[in-house]
Coordinates of C-alpha atoms and ligand atoms in Angstrom, one line a residue:
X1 CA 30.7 -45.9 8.9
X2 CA 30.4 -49.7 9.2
X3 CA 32.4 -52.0 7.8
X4 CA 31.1 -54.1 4.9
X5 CA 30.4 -57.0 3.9
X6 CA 31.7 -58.5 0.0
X7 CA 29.6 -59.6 -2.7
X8 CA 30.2 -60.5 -5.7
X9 CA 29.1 -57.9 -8.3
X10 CA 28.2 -59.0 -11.6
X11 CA 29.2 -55.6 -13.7
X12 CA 32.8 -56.2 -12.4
X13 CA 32.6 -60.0 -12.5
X14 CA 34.1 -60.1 -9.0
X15 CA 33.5 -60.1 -5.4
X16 CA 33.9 -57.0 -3.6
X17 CA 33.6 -55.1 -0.1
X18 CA 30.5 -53.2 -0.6
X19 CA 31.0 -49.6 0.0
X20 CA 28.1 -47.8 -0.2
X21 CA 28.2 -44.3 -1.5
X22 CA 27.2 -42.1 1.4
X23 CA 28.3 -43.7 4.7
X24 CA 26.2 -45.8 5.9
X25 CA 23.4 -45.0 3.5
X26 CA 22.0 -47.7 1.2
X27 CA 19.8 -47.0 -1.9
X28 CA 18.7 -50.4 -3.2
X29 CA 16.2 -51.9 -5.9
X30 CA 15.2 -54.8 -6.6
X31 CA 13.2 -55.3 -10.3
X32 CA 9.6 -56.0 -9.2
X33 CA 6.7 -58.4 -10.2
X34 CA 4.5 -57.5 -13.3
X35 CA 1.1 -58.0 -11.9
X36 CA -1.0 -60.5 -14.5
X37 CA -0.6 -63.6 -12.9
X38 CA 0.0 -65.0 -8.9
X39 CA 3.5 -65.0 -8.3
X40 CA 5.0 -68.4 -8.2
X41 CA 8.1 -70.3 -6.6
X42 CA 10.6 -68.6 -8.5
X43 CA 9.6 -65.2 -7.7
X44 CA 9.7 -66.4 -3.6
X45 CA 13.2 -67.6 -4.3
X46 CA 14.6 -64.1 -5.9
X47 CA 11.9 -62.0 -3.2
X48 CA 13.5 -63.6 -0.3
X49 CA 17.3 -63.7 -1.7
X50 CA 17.0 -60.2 -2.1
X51 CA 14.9 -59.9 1.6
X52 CA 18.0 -61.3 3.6
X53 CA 20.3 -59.0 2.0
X54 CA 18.3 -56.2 3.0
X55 CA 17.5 -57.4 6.4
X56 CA 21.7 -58.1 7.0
X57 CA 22.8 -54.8 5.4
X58 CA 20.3 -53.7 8.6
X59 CA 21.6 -55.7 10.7
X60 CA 24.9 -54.7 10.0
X61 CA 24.0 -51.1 10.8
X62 CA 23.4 -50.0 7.3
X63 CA 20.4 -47.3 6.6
X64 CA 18.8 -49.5 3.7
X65 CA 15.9 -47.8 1.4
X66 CA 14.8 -50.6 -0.2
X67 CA 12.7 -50.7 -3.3
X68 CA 10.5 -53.1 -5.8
X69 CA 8.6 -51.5 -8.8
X70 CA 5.3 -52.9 -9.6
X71 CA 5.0 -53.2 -13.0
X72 CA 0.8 -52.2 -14.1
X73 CA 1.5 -51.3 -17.7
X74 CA 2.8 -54.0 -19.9
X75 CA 1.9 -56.4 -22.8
X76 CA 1.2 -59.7 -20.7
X77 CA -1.1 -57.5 -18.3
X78 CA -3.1 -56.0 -21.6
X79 CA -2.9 -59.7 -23.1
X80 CA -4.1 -61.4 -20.1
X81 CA -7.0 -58.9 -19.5
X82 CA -8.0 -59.1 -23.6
X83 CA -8.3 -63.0 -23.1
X84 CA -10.7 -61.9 -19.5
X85 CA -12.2 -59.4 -20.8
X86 CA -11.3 -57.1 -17.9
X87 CA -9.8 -53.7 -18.2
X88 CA -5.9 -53.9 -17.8
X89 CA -5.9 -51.6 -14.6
X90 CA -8.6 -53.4 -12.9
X91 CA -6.4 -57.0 -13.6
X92 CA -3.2 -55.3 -12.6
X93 CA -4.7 -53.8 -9.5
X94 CA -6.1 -56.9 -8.3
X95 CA -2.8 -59.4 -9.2
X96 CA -1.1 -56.7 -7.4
X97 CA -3.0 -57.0 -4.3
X98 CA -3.0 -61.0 -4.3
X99 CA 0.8 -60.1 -4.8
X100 CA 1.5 -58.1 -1.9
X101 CA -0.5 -60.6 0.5
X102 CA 2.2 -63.5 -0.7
X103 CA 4.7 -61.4 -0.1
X104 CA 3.3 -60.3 3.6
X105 CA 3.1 -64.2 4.0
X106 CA 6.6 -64.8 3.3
X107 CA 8.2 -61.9 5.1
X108 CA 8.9 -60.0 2.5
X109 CA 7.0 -56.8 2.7
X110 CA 7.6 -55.2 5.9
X111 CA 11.2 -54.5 4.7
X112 CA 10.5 -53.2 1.5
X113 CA 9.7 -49.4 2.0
X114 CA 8.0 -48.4 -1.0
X115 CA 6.9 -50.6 -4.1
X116 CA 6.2 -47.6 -6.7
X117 CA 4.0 -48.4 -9.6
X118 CA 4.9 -47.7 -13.1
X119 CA 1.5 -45.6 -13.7
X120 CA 2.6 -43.1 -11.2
X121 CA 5.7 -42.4 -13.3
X122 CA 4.6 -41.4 -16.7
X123 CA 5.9 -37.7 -16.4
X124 CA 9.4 -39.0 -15.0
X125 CA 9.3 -41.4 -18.3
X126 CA 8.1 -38.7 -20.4
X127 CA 11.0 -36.4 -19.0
X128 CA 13.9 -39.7 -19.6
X129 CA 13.0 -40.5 -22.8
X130 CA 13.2 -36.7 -23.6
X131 CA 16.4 -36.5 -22.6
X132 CA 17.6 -39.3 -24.6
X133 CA 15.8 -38.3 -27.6
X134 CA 17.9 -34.7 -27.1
X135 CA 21.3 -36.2 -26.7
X136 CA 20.9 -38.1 -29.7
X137 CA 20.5 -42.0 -27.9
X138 CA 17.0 -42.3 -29.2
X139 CA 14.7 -41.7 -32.2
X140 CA 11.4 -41.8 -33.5
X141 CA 9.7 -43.9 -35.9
X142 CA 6.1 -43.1 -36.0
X143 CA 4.6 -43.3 -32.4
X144 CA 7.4 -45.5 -31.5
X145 CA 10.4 -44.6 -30.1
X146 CA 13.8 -46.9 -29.7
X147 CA 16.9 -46.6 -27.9
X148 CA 19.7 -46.5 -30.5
X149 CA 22.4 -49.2 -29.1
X150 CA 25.3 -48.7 -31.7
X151 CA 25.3 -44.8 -30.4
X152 CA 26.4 -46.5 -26.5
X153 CA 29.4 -47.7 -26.6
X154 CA 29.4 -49.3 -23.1
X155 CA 26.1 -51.3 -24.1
X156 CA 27.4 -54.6 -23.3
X157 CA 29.3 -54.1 -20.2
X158 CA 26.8 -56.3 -17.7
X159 CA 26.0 -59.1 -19.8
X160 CA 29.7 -59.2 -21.2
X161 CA 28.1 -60.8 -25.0
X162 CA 28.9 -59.5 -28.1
X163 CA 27.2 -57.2 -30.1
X164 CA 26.7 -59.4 -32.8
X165 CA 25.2 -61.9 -30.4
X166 CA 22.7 -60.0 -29.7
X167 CA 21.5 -60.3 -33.3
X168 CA 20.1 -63.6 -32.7
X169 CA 18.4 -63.0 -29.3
X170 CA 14.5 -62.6 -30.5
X171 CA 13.9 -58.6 -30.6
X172 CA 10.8 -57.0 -31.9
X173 CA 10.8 -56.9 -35.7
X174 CA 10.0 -53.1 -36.7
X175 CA 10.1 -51.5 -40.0
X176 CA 12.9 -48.4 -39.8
X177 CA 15.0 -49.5 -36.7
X178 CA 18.3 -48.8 -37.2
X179 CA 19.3 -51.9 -35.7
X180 CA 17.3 -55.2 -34.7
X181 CA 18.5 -54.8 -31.4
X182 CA 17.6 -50.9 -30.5
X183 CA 14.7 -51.8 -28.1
X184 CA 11.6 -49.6 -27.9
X185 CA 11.5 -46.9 -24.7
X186 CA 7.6 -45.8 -25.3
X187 CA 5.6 -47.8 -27.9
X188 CA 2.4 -46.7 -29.8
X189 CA -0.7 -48.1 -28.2
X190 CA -2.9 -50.1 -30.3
X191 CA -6.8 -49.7 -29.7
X192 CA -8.7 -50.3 -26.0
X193 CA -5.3 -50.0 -24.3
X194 CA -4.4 -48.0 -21.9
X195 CA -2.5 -44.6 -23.4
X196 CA -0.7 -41.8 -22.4
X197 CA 0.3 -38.4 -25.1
X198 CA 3.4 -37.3 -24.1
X199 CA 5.7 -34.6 -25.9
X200 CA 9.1 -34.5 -26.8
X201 CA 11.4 -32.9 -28.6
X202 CA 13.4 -34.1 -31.2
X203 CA 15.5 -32.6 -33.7
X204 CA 14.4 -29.0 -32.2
X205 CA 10.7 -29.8 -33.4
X206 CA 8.5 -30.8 -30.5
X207 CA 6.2 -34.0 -31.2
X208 CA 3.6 -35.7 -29.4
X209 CA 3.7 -39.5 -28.5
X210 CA -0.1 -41.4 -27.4
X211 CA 1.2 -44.8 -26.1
X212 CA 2.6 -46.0 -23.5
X213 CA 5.8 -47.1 -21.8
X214 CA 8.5 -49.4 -22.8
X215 CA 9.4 -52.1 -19.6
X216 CA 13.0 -51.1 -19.3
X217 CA 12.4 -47.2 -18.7
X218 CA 9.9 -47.8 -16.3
X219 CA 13.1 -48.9 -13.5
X220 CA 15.2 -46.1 -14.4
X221 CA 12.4 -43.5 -14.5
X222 CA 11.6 -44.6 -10.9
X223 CA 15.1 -45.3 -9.4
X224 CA 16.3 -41.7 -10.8
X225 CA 13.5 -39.7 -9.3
X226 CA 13.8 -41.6 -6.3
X227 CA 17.2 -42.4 -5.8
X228 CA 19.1 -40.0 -8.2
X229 CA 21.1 -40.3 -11.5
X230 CA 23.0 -43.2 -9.5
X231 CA 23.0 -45.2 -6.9
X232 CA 24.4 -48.2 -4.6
X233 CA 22.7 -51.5 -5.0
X234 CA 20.7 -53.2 -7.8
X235 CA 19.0 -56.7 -7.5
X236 CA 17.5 -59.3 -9.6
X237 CA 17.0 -62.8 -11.1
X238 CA 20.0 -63.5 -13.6
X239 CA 17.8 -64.1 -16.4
X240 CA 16.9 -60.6 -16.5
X241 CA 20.6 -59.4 -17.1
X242 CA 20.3 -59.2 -20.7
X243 CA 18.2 -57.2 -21.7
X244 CA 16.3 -55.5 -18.9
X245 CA 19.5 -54.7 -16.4
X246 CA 21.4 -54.2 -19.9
X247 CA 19.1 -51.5 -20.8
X248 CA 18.2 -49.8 -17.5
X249 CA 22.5 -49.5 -17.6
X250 CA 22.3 -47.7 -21.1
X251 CA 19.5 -45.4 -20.2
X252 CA 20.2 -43.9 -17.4
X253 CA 24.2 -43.8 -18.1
X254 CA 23.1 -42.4 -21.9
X255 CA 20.6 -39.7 -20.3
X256 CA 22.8 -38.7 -17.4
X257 CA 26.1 -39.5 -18.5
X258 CA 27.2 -40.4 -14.8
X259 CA 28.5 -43.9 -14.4
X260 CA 28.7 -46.5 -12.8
X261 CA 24.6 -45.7 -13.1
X262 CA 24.7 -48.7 -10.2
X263 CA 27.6 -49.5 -8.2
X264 CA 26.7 -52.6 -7.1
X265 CA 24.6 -55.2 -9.8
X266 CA 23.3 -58.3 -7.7
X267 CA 21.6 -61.4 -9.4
X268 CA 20.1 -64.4 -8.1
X269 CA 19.9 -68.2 -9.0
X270 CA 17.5 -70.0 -11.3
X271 CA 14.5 -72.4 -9.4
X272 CA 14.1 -75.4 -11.1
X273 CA 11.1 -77.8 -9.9
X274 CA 12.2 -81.4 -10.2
X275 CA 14.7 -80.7 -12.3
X276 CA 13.2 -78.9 -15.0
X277 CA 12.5 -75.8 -15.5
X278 CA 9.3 -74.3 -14.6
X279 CA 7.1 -73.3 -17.0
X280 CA 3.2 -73.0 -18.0
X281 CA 3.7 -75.6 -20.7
X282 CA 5.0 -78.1 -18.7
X283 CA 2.4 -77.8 -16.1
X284 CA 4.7 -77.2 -13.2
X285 CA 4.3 -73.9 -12.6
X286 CA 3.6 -73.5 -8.9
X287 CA 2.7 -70.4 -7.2
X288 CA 3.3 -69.2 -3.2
X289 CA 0.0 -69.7 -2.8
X290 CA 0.2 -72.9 -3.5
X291 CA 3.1 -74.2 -1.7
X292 CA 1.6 -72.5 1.9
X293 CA -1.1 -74.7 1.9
X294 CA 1.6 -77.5 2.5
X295 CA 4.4 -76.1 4.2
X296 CA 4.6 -72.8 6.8
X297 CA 6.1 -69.9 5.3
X298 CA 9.3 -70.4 7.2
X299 CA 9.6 -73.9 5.7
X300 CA 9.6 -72.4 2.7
X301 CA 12.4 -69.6 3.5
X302 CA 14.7 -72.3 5.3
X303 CA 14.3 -74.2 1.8
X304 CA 15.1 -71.4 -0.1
X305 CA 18.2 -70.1 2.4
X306 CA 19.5 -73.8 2.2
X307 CA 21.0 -72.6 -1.2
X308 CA 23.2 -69.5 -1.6
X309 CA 21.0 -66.4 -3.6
X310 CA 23.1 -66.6 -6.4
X311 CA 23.5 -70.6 -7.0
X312 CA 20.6 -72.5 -8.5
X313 CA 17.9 -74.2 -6.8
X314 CA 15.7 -77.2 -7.1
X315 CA 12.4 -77.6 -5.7
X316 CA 10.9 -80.9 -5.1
X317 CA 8.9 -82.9 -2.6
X318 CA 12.5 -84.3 -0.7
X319 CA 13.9 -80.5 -0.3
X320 CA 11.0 -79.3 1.3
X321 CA 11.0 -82.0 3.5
X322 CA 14.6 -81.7 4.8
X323 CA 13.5 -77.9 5.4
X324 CA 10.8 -79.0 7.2
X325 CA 12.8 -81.2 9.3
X326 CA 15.6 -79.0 9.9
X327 CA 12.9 -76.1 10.5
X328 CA 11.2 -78.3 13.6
X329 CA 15.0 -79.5 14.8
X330 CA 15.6 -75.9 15.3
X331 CA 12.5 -75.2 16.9
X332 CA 12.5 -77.5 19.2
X333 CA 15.8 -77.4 20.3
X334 CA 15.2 -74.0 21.2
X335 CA 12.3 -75.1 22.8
X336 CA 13.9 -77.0 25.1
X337 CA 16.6 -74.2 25.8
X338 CA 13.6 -71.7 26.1
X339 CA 11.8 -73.3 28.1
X340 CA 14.5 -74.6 30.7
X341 CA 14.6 -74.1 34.1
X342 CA 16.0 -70.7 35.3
X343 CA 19.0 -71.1 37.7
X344 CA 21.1 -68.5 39.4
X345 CA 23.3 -66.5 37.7
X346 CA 25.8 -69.1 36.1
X347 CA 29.6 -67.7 36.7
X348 CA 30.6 -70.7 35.2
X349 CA 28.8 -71.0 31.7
X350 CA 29.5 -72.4 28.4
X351 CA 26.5 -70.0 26.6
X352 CA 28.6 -67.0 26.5
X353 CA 31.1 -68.7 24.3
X354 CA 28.4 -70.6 22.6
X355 CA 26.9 -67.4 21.3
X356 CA 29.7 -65.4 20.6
X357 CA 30.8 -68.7 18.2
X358 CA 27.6 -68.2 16.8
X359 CA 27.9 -64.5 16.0
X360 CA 31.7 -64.8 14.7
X361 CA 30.2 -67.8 12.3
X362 CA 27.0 -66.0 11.1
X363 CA 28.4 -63.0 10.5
X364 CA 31.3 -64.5 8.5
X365 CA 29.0 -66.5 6.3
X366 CA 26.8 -63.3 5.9
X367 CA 29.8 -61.2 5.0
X368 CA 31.1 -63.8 2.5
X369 CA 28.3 -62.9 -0.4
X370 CA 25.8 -63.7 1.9
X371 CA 26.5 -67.1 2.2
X372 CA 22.8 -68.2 3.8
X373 CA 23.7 -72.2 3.8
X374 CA 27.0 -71.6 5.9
X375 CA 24.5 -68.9 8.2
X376 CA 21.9 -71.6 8.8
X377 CA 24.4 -74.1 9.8
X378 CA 25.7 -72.1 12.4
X379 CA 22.5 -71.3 13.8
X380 CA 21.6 -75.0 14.1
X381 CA 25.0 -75.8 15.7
X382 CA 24.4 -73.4 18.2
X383 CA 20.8 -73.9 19.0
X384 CA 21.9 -77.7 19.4
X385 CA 24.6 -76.8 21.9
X386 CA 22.1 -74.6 24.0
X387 CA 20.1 -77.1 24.1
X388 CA 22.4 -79.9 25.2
X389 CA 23.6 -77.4 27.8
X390 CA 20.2 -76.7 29.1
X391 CA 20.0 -80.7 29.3
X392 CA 22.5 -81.6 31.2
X393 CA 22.9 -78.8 33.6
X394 CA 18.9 -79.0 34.3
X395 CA 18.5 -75.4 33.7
X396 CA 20.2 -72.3 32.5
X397 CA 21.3 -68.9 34.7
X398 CA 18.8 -66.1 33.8
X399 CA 20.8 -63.3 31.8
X400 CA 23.0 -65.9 30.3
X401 CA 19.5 -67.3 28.9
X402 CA 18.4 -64.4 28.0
X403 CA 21.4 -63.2 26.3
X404 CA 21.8 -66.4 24.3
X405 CA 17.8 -66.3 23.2
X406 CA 18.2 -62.5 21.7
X407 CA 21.3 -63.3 19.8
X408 CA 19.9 -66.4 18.1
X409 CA 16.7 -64.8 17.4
X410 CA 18.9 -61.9 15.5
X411 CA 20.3 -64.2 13.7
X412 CA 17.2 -66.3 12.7
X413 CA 15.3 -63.3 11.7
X414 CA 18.0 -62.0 9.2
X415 CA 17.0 -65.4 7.7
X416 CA 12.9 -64.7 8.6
X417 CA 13.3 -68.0 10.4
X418 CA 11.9 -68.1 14.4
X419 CA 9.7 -65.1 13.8
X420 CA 6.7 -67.4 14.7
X421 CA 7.5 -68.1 17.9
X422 CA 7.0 -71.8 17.9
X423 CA 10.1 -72.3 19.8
X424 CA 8.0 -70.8 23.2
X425 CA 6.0 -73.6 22.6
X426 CA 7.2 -76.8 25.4
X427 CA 6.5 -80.2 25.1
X428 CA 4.7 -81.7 28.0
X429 CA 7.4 -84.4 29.9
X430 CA 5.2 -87.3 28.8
X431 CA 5.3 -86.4 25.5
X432 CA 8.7 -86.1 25.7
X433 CA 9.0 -89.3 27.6
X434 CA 6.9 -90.9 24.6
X435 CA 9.2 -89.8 21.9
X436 CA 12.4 -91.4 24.3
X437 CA 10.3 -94.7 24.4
X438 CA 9.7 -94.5 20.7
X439 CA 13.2 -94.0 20.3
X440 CA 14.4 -97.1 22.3
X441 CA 11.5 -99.2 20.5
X442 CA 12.7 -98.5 17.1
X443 CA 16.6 -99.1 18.3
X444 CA 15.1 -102.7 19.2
X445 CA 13.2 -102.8 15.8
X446 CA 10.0 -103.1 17.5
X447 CA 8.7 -100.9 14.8
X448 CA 4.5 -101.5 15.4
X449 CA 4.9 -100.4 18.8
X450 CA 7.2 -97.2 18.1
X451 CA 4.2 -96.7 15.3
X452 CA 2.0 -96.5 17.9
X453 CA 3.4 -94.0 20.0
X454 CA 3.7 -91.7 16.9
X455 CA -0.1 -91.4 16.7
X456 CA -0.6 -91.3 20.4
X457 CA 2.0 -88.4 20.3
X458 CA -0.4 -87.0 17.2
X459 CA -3.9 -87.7 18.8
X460 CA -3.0 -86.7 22.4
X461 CA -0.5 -83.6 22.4
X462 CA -0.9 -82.9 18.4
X463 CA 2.2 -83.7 17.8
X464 CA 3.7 -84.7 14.9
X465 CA 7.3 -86.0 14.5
X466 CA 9.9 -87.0 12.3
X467 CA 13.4 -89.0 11.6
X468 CA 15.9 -87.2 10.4
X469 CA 19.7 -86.6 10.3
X470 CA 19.6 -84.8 13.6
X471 CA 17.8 -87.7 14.9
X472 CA 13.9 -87.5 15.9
X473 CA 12.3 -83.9 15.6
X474 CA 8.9 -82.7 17.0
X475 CA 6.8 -80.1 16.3
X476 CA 3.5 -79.1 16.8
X477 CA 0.6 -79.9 14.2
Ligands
ZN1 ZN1 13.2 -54.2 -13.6

């Protein structure tokens, strides 16, 4: 049993030690992409929130089984493939592929050990609604069938609204619900789409249902035939709190009757792209795709780490490139460290303490609601005092190098950051002697001639470089 770190859970609106249920085992999902469209910046931001908490619950010794749904049966996937005229599988297949490449770009997918797709799960479906239909938490009206809310009484226990609010949020108008905001667990399929017949009994009379799945049942038929009726940990972006994480709470709770159905409820921050937020309409909808044709995937996690995974975030042309900065300060400090000469064993280093500083920081940032702006900034600090040691000692004792290397890298990679290895990469001395010139030219103001030296530096070593708060960074181009 390890020790664990605190989050903040949103169904008890507080921060907590996390205390998983068996030991050191973690069960944890994360709500998945529905695959009609590339997946865009927002997506990245939530994907890799919910990445680093996975990859420091590992860290921290935790057994994690992590999993994301894919989402193949839906009404933007049969809209988008109406407008194509493509079958809805064959568009959801290939979105989904495109899908999981982004997110082997990003660093995402090696972590996530199984991303279950909702056509596999039609019997479990079947099986939940069912059960709900039985204890008297849903009905039938035609081939539909709803969730009836007013029969939970705990409905609004996540989102903490009102009942009445509710009312006003936009719900699918249908003839016979009981109330406009019982939401639909299997819905009658209109012609050309996809369908399943499913029975179920209600009443004592057993009827058959052709359609197909509501979204909300989908996540709990999956997470209760993978996971069981409960389980630890429970991720997702904040907007989908009301009503997907609201319903998922009242399904599985209704049809079980076991609760807390999740122990844990975990909800990331909003990405906004110059301010606004992004949307189709306002033509600033950018996908990952996108953004790695201009910045390296670990640009883009530093970026997103900058920011705690449940605050906000905005993404503009100025963020990315402080992450790109900070990204190549890192790097080649390291570098420099990595790359210094190896002395003798050094009885009298600093880098023991240096590390150890690092690990005590890193680990209390992580620990405190995995607080990923404090984390970075003690990974910079200490990369900057390796360095700086290295420097003026002209070299570094071999274990002591050694040790300090593997615990910074453990640290970067809970992040995803130094998993190129671009830090093995030196700079040649006259390059570096270049960059000290170009240093003491601009100090003089003799800004043509530092110019210069930047495109020499480009031309002759491909080396580009930058000014930033750290003062001038390098990195290869
Ligand atoms: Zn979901």
């Amino acid at each position: 049993m390890v020790e664990g770190p605190r989050l903040y859970n949103s169904l008890t609106r507080r921060e907590e030690k996390f205390v998983p249920a068996h030991d050191d085992d973690v069960r944890f999902f994360v709500c998945g992409q529905t695959v009609y469209d590339d997946a865009h910046l927002g997506h990245a931001k939530s994907y890799v929130n919910f990445d680093v908490v996975v990859r420091w619950l590992r860290c921290r010794g935790y057994k994690v089984r992590y999993i994301q749904n894919i989402t193949d049966v839906d009404d933007k996937i049969i809209a988008r493939a109406k407008e194509r005229g493509e079958e809805p599988v064959a568009l959801a297949r290939r979105y989904e592929e495109r899908f999981l490449e982004d997110m082997e770009r990003i660093g995402v997918r090696k972590n996530v050990d199984m991303y279950p797709r909702s056509h596999d799960y039609i019997k479990q479906i079947a099986e939940q609604i069912g059960l709900l239909v039985k204890k008297g938490y849903a009905y039938s009206i035609g081939q539909d069938i709803y969730f009836d809310v007013a029969k939970f009484k705990d409905y609004t226990k996540l989102s903490g609204m009102k009942l009445e609010e509710l009312e006003k949020h936009r719900i699918e108008a249908k003839e016979g619900k009981r109330h406009a905001y019982d939401f639909a667990l299997w819905k009658e399929a209109k012609e050309e789409e996809p369908s399943w017949k499913i029975a179920v009994e209600e009443n004592g009379v057993e009827k058959k249902f052709v359609g197909r799945p509501g979204w909300h049942i989908e996540d709990t038929a999956m997470s209760v035939s993978i996971f069981g009726e409960q389980y630890d940990l429970h991720g997702g972006a904040r907007e989908l709190i009301f009503p997907h994480h609201t319903n998922e709470i009242a399904q599985a709770e209704a049809a079980y009757g076991k609760r807390p159905f999740v122990k844990y409820w975990i909800h990331s921050g909003i990405l906004s792209v110059n301010g606004e937020k992004m949307s189709k309409s306002l033509g600033n909808f950018i996908t990952i795709r996108e953004i790695l044709k201009d910045y390296s995937s670990e640009t883009l996690r530093l970026f997103v780490c900058s920011t705690q995974y449940a605050k906000d975030i905005d993404y503009n042309e100025r963020a990315m490139s402080e992450a790109k900065k900070r990204l190549a300060y890192i790097n080649s400090s390291l570098s420099i460290f990595y790359n210094a000469k190896e002395l003798e064993e050094d009885k009298e280093s600093d880098i023991g303490h240096i590390t150890e500083g690092l690990w005590k920081e890193f680990r209390a940032a992580m620990d405190g609601d995995f607080n990923t702006p404090l984390a970075l900034s003690s990974i910079i600090r200490a990369v900057e005092k390796l360095r700086a040691y290295a420097e003026m000692k002209g070299g570094v004792g071999k274990l002591e190098k050694e040790h300090a290397l593997s615990r910074v890298l453990e640290c970067a990679s809970v992040l995803g950051l130094l998993e190129d290895g671009v830090y093995r990469k030196s700079i040649p001395k006259e390059a570096s002697a270049l960059i000290k010139e170009r240093e003491r030219l601009r100090s003089v103001k003799d800004f043509g001639k530092a110019d210069a030296i930047r495109t020499e530096l480009k031309a002759k070593y491909n080396i580009g470089i930058e000014d930033s708060e750290y003062g001038t960074v390098w990195y290869y181009v």
